[in-house]
JSON list of C-alpha atoms in Angstrom, two decimals:
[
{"chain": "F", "resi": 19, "resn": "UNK", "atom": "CA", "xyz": [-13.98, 8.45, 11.80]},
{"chain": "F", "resi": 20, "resn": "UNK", "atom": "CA", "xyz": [-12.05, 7.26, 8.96]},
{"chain": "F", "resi": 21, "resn": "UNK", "atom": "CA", "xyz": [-10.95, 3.39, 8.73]},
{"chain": "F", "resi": 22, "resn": "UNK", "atom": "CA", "xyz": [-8.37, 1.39, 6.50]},
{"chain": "F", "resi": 23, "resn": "UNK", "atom": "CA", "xyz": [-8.52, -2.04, 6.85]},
{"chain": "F", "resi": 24, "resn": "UNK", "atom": "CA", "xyz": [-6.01, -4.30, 5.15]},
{"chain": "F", "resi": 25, "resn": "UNK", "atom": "CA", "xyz": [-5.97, -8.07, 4.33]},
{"chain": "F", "resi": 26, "resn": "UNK", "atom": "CA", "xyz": [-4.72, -10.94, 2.86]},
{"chain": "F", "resi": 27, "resn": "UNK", "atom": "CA", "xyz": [-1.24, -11.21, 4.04]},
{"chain": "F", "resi": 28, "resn": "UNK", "atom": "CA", "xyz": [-0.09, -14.35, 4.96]},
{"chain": "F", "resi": 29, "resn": "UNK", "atom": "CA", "xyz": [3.20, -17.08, 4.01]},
{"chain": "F", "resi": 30, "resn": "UNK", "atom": "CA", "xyz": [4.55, -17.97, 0.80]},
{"chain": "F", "resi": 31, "resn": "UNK", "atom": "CA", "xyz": [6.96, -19.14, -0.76]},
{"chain": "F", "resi": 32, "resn": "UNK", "atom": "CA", "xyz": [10.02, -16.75, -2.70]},
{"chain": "F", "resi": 33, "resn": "UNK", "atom": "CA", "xyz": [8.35, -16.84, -6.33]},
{"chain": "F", "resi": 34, "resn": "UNK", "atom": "CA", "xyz": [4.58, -16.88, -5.31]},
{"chain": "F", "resi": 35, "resn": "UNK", "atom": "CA", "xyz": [1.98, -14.15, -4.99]},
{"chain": "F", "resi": 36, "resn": "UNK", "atom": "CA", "xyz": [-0.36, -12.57, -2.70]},
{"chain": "F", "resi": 37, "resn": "UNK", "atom": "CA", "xyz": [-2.92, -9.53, -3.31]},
{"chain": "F", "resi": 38, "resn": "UNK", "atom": "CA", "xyz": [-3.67, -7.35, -0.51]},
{"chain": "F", "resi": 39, "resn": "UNK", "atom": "CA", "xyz": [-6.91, -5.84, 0.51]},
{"chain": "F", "resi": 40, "resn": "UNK", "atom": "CA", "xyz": [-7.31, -1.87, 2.02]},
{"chain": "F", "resi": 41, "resn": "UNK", "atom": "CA", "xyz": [-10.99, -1.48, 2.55]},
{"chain": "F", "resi": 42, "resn": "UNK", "atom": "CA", "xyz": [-11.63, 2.40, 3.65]},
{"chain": "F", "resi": 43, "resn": "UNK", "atom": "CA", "xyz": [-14.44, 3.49, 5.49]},
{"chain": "F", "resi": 44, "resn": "UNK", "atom": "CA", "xyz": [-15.77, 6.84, 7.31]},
{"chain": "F", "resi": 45, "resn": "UNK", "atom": "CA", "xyz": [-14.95, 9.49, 4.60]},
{"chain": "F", "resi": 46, "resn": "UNK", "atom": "CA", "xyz": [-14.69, 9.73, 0.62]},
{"chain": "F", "resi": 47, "resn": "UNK", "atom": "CA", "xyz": [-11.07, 10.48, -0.82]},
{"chain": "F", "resi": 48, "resn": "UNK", "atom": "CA", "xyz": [-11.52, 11.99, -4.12]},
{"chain": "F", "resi": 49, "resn": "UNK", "atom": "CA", "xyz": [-8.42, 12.45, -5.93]},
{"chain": "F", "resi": 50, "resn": "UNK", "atom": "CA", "xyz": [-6.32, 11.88, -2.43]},
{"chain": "F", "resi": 51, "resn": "UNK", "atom": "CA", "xyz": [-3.54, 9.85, -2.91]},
{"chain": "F", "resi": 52, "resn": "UNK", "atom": "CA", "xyz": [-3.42, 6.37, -1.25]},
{"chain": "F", "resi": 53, "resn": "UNK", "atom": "CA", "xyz": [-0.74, 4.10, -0.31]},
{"chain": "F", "resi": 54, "resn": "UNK", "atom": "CA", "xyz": [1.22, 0.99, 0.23]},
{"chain": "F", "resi": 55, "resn": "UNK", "atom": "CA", "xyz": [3.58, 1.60, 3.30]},
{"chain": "F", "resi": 56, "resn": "UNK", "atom": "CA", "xyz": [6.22, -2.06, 4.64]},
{"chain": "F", "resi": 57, "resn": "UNK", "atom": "CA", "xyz": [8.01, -2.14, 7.76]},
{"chain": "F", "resi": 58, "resn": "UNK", "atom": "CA", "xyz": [10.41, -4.69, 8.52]},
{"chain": "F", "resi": 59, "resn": "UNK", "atom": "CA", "xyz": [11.90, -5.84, 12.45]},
{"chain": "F", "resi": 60, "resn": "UNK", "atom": "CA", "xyz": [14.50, -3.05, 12.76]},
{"chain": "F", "resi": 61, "resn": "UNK", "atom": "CA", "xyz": [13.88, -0.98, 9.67]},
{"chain": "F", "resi": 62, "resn": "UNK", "atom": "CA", "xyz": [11.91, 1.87, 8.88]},
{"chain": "F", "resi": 63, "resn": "UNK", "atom": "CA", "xyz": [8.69, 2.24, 7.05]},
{"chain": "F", "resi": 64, "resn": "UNK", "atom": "CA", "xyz": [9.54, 2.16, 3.46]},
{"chain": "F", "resi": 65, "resn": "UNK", "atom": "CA", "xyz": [7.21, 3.39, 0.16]},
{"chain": "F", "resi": 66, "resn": "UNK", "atom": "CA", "xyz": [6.11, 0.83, -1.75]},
{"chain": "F", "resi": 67, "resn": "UNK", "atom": "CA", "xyz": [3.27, 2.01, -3.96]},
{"chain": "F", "resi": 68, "resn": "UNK", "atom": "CA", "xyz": [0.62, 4.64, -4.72]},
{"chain": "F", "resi": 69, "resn": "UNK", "atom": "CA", "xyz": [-2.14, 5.85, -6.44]},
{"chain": "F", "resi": 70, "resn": "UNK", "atom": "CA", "xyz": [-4.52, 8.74, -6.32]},
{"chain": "F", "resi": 71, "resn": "UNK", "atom": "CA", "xyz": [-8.16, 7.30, -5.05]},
{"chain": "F", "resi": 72, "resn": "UNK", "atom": "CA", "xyz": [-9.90, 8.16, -8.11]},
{"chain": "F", "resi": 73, "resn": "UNK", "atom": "CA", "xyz": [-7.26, 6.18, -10.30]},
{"chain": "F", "resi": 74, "resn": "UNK", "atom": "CA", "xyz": [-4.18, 7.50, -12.80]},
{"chain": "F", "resi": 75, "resn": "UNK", "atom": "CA", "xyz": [-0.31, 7.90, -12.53]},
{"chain": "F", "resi": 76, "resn": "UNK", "atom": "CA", "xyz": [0.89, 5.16, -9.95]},
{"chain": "F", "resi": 77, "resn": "UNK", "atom": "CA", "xyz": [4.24, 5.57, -8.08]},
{"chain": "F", "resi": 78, "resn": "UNK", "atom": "CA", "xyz": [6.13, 2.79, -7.44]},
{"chain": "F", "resi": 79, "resn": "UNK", "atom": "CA", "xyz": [9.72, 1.77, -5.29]},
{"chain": "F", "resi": 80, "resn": "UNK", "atom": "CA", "xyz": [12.40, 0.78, -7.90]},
{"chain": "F", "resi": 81, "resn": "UNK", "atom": "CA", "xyz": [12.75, -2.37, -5.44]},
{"chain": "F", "resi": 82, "resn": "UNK", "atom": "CA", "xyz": [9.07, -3.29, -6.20]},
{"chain": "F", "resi": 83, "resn": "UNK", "atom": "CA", "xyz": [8.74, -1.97, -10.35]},
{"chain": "F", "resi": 84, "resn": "UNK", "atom": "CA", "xyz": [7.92, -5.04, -12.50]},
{"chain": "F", "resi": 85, "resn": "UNK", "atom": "CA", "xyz": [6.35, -7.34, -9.94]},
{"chain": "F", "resi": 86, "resn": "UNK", "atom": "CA", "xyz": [3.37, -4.94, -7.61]},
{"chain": "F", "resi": 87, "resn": "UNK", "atom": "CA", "xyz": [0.88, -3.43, -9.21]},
{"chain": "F", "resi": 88, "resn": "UNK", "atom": "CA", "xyz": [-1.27, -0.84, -7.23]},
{"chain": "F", "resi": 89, "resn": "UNK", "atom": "CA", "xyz": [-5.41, -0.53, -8.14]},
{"chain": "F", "resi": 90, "resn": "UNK", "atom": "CA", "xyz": [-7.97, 1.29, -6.69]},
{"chain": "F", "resi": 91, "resn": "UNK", "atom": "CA", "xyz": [-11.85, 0.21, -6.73]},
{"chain": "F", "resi": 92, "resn": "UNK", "atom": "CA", "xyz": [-14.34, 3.45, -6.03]},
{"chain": "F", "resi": 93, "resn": "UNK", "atom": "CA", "xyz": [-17.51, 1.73, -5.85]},
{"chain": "F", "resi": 94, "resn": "UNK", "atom": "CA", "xyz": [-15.71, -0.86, -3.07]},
{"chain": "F", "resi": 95, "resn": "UNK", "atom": "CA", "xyz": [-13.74, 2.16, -1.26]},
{"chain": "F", "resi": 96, "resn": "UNK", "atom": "CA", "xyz": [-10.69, -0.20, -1.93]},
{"chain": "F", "resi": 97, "resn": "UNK", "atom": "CA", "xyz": [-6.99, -0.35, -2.66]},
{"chain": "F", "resi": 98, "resn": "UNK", "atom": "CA", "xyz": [-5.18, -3.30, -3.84]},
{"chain": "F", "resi": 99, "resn": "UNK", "atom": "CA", "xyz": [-1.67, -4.54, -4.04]},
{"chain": "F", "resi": 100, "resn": "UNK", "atom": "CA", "xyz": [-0.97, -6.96, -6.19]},
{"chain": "F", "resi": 101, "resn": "UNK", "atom": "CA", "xyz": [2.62, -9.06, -5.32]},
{"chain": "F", "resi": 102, "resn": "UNK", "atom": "CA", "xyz": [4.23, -11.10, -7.77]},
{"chain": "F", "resi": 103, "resn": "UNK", "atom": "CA", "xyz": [6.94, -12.82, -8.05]},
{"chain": "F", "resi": 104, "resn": "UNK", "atom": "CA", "xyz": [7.54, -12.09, -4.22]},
{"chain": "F", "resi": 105, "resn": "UNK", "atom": "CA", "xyz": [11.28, -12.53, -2.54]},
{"chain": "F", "resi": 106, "resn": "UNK", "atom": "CA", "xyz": [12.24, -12.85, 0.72]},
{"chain": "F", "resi": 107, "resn": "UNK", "atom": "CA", "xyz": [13.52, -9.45, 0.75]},
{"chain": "F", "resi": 108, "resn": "UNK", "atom": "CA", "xyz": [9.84, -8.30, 0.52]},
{"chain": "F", "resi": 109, "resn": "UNK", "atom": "CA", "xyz": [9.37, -9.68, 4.06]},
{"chain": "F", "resi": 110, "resn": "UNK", "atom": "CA", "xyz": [7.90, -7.10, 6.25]},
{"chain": "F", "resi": 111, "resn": "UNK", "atom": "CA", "xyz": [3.93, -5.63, 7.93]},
{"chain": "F", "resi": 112, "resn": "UNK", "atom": "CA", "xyz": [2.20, -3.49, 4.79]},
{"chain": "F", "resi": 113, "resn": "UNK", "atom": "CA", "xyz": [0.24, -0.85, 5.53]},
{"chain": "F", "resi": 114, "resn": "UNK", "atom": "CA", "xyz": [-1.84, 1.34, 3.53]},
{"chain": "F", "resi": 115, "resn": "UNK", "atom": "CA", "xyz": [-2.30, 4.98, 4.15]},
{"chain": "F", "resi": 116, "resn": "UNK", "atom": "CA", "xyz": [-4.35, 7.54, 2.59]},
{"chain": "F", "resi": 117, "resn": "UNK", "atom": "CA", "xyz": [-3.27, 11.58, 2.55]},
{"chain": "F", "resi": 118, "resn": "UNK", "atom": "CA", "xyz": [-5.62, 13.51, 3.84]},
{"chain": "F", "resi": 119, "resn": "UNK", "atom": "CA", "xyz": [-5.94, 16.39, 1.14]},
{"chain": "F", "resi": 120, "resn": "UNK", "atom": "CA", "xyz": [-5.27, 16.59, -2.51]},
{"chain": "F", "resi": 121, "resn": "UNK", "atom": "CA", "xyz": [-2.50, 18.47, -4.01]},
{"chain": "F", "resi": 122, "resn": "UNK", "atom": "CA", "xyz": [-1.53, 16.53, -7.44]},
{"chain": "F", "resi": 123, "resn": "UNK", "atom": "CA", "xyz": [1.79, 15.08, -5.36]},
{"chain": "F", "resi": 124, "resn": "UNK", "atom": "CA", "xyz": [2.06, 11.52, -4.40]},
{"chain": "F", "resi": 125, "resn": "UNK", "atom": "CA", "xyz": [4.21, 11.62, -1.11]},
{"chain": "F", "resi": 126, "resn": "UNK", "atom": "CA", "xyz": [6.90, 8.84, -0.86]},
{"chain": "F", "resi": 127, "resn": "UNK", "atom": "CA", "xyz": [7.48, 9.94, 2.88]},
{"chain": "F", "resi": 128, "resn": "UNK", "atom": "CA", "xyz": [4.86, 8.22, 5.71]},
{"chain": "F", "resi": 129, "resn": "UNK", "atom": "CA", "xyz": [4.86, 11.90, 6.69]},
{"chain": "F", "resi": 130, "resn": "UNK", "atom": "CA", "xyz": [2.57, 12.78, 4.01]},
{"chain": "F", "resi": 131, "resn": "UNK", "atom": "CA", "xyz": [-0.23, 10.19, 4.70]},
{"chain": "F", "resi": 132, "resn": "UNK", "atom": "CA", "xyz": [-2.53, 11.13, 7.70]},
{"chain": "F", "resi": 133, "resn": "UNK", "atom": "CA", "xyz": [-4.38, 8.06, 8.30]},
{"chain": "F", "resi": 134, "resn": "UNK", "atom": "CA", "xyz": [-2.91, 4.48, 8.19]},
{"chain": "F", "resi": 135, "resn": "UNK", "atom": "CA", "xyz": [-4.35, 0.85, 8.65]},
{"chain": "F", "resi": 136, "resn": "UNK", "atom": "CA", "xyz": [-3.10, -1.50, 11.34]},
{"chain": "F", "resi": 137, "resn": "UNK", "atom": "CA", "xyz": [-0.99, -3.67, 8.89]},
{"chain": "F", "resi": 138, "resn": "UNK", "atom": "CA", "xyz": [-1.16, -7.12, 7.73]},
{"chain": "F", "resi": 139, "resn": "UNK", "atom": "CA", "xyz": [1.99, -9.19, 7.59]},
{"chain": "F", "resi": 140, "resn": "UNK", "atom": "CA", "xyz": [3.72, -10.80, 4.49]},
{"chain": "F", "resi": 141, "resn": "UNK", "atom": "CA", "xyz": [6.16, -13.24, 4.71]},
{"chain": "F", "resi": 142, "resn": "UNK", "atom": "CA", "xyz": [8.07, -14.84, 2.22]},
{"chain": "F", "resi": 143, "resn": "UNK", "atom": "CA", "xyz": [9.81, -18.38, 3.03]},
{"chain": "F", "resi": 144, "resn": "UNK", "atom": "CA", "xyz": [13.52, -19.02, 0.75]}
]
């Protein structure tokens, strides 16, 4: 059964930085593409950033470009986001996902991910 576990959200302040953590488990994702869903209270789940498993071209949100930066570890099965220069704005529950087959896209839609962590909140204080 396949896992993704995030981590290290928390609270800080507009300016600040956090890195977050998606530890996968249960399967190996080659070249699938993996990525960095956020939801906020009474939006819907937005792209953020991606990367295929294995590492190359990352895709990232114009809203994000400049201050995430999406890496991938193979021997750790893990996915990190980076968050820099974080702004209130960037309040919401991240989530990674992972697509379950390779094709050479990156989806920007939640549609195109098949299996999806249970989210760790970031919020950022003015």
């Amino acid at each position: 059964q396949v896992e993704l576990v995030e981590s290290g959200g928390g609270l800080v302040q507009a300016g600040g930085s956090l890195r977050l953590s998606c530890a996968a488990s249960g399967r190996t994702f080659s070249r699938n593409p993996i990525g960095w869903f956020r939801q906020a209270p009474g939006k819907e789940r937005e792209f953020v950033a991606a990367i295929p498993w294995s590492g190359g071209s990352t895709v990232y949100a114009d809203s994000v470009k400049g201050r995430f930066t999406i890496s991938g570890d193979n021997a750790k099965n893990s996915v990190y986001l980076q968050m820099n220069t974080l702004k209130p704005e960037d309040t919401a529950v991240y989530y990674c996902a992972a697509r379950s087959f390779s094709d050479g896209r990156i989806p920007l839609s939640p549609a195109g991910y098949a299996y999806w962590g249970q989210g760790t909140q970031v919020t950022v204080s003015s």
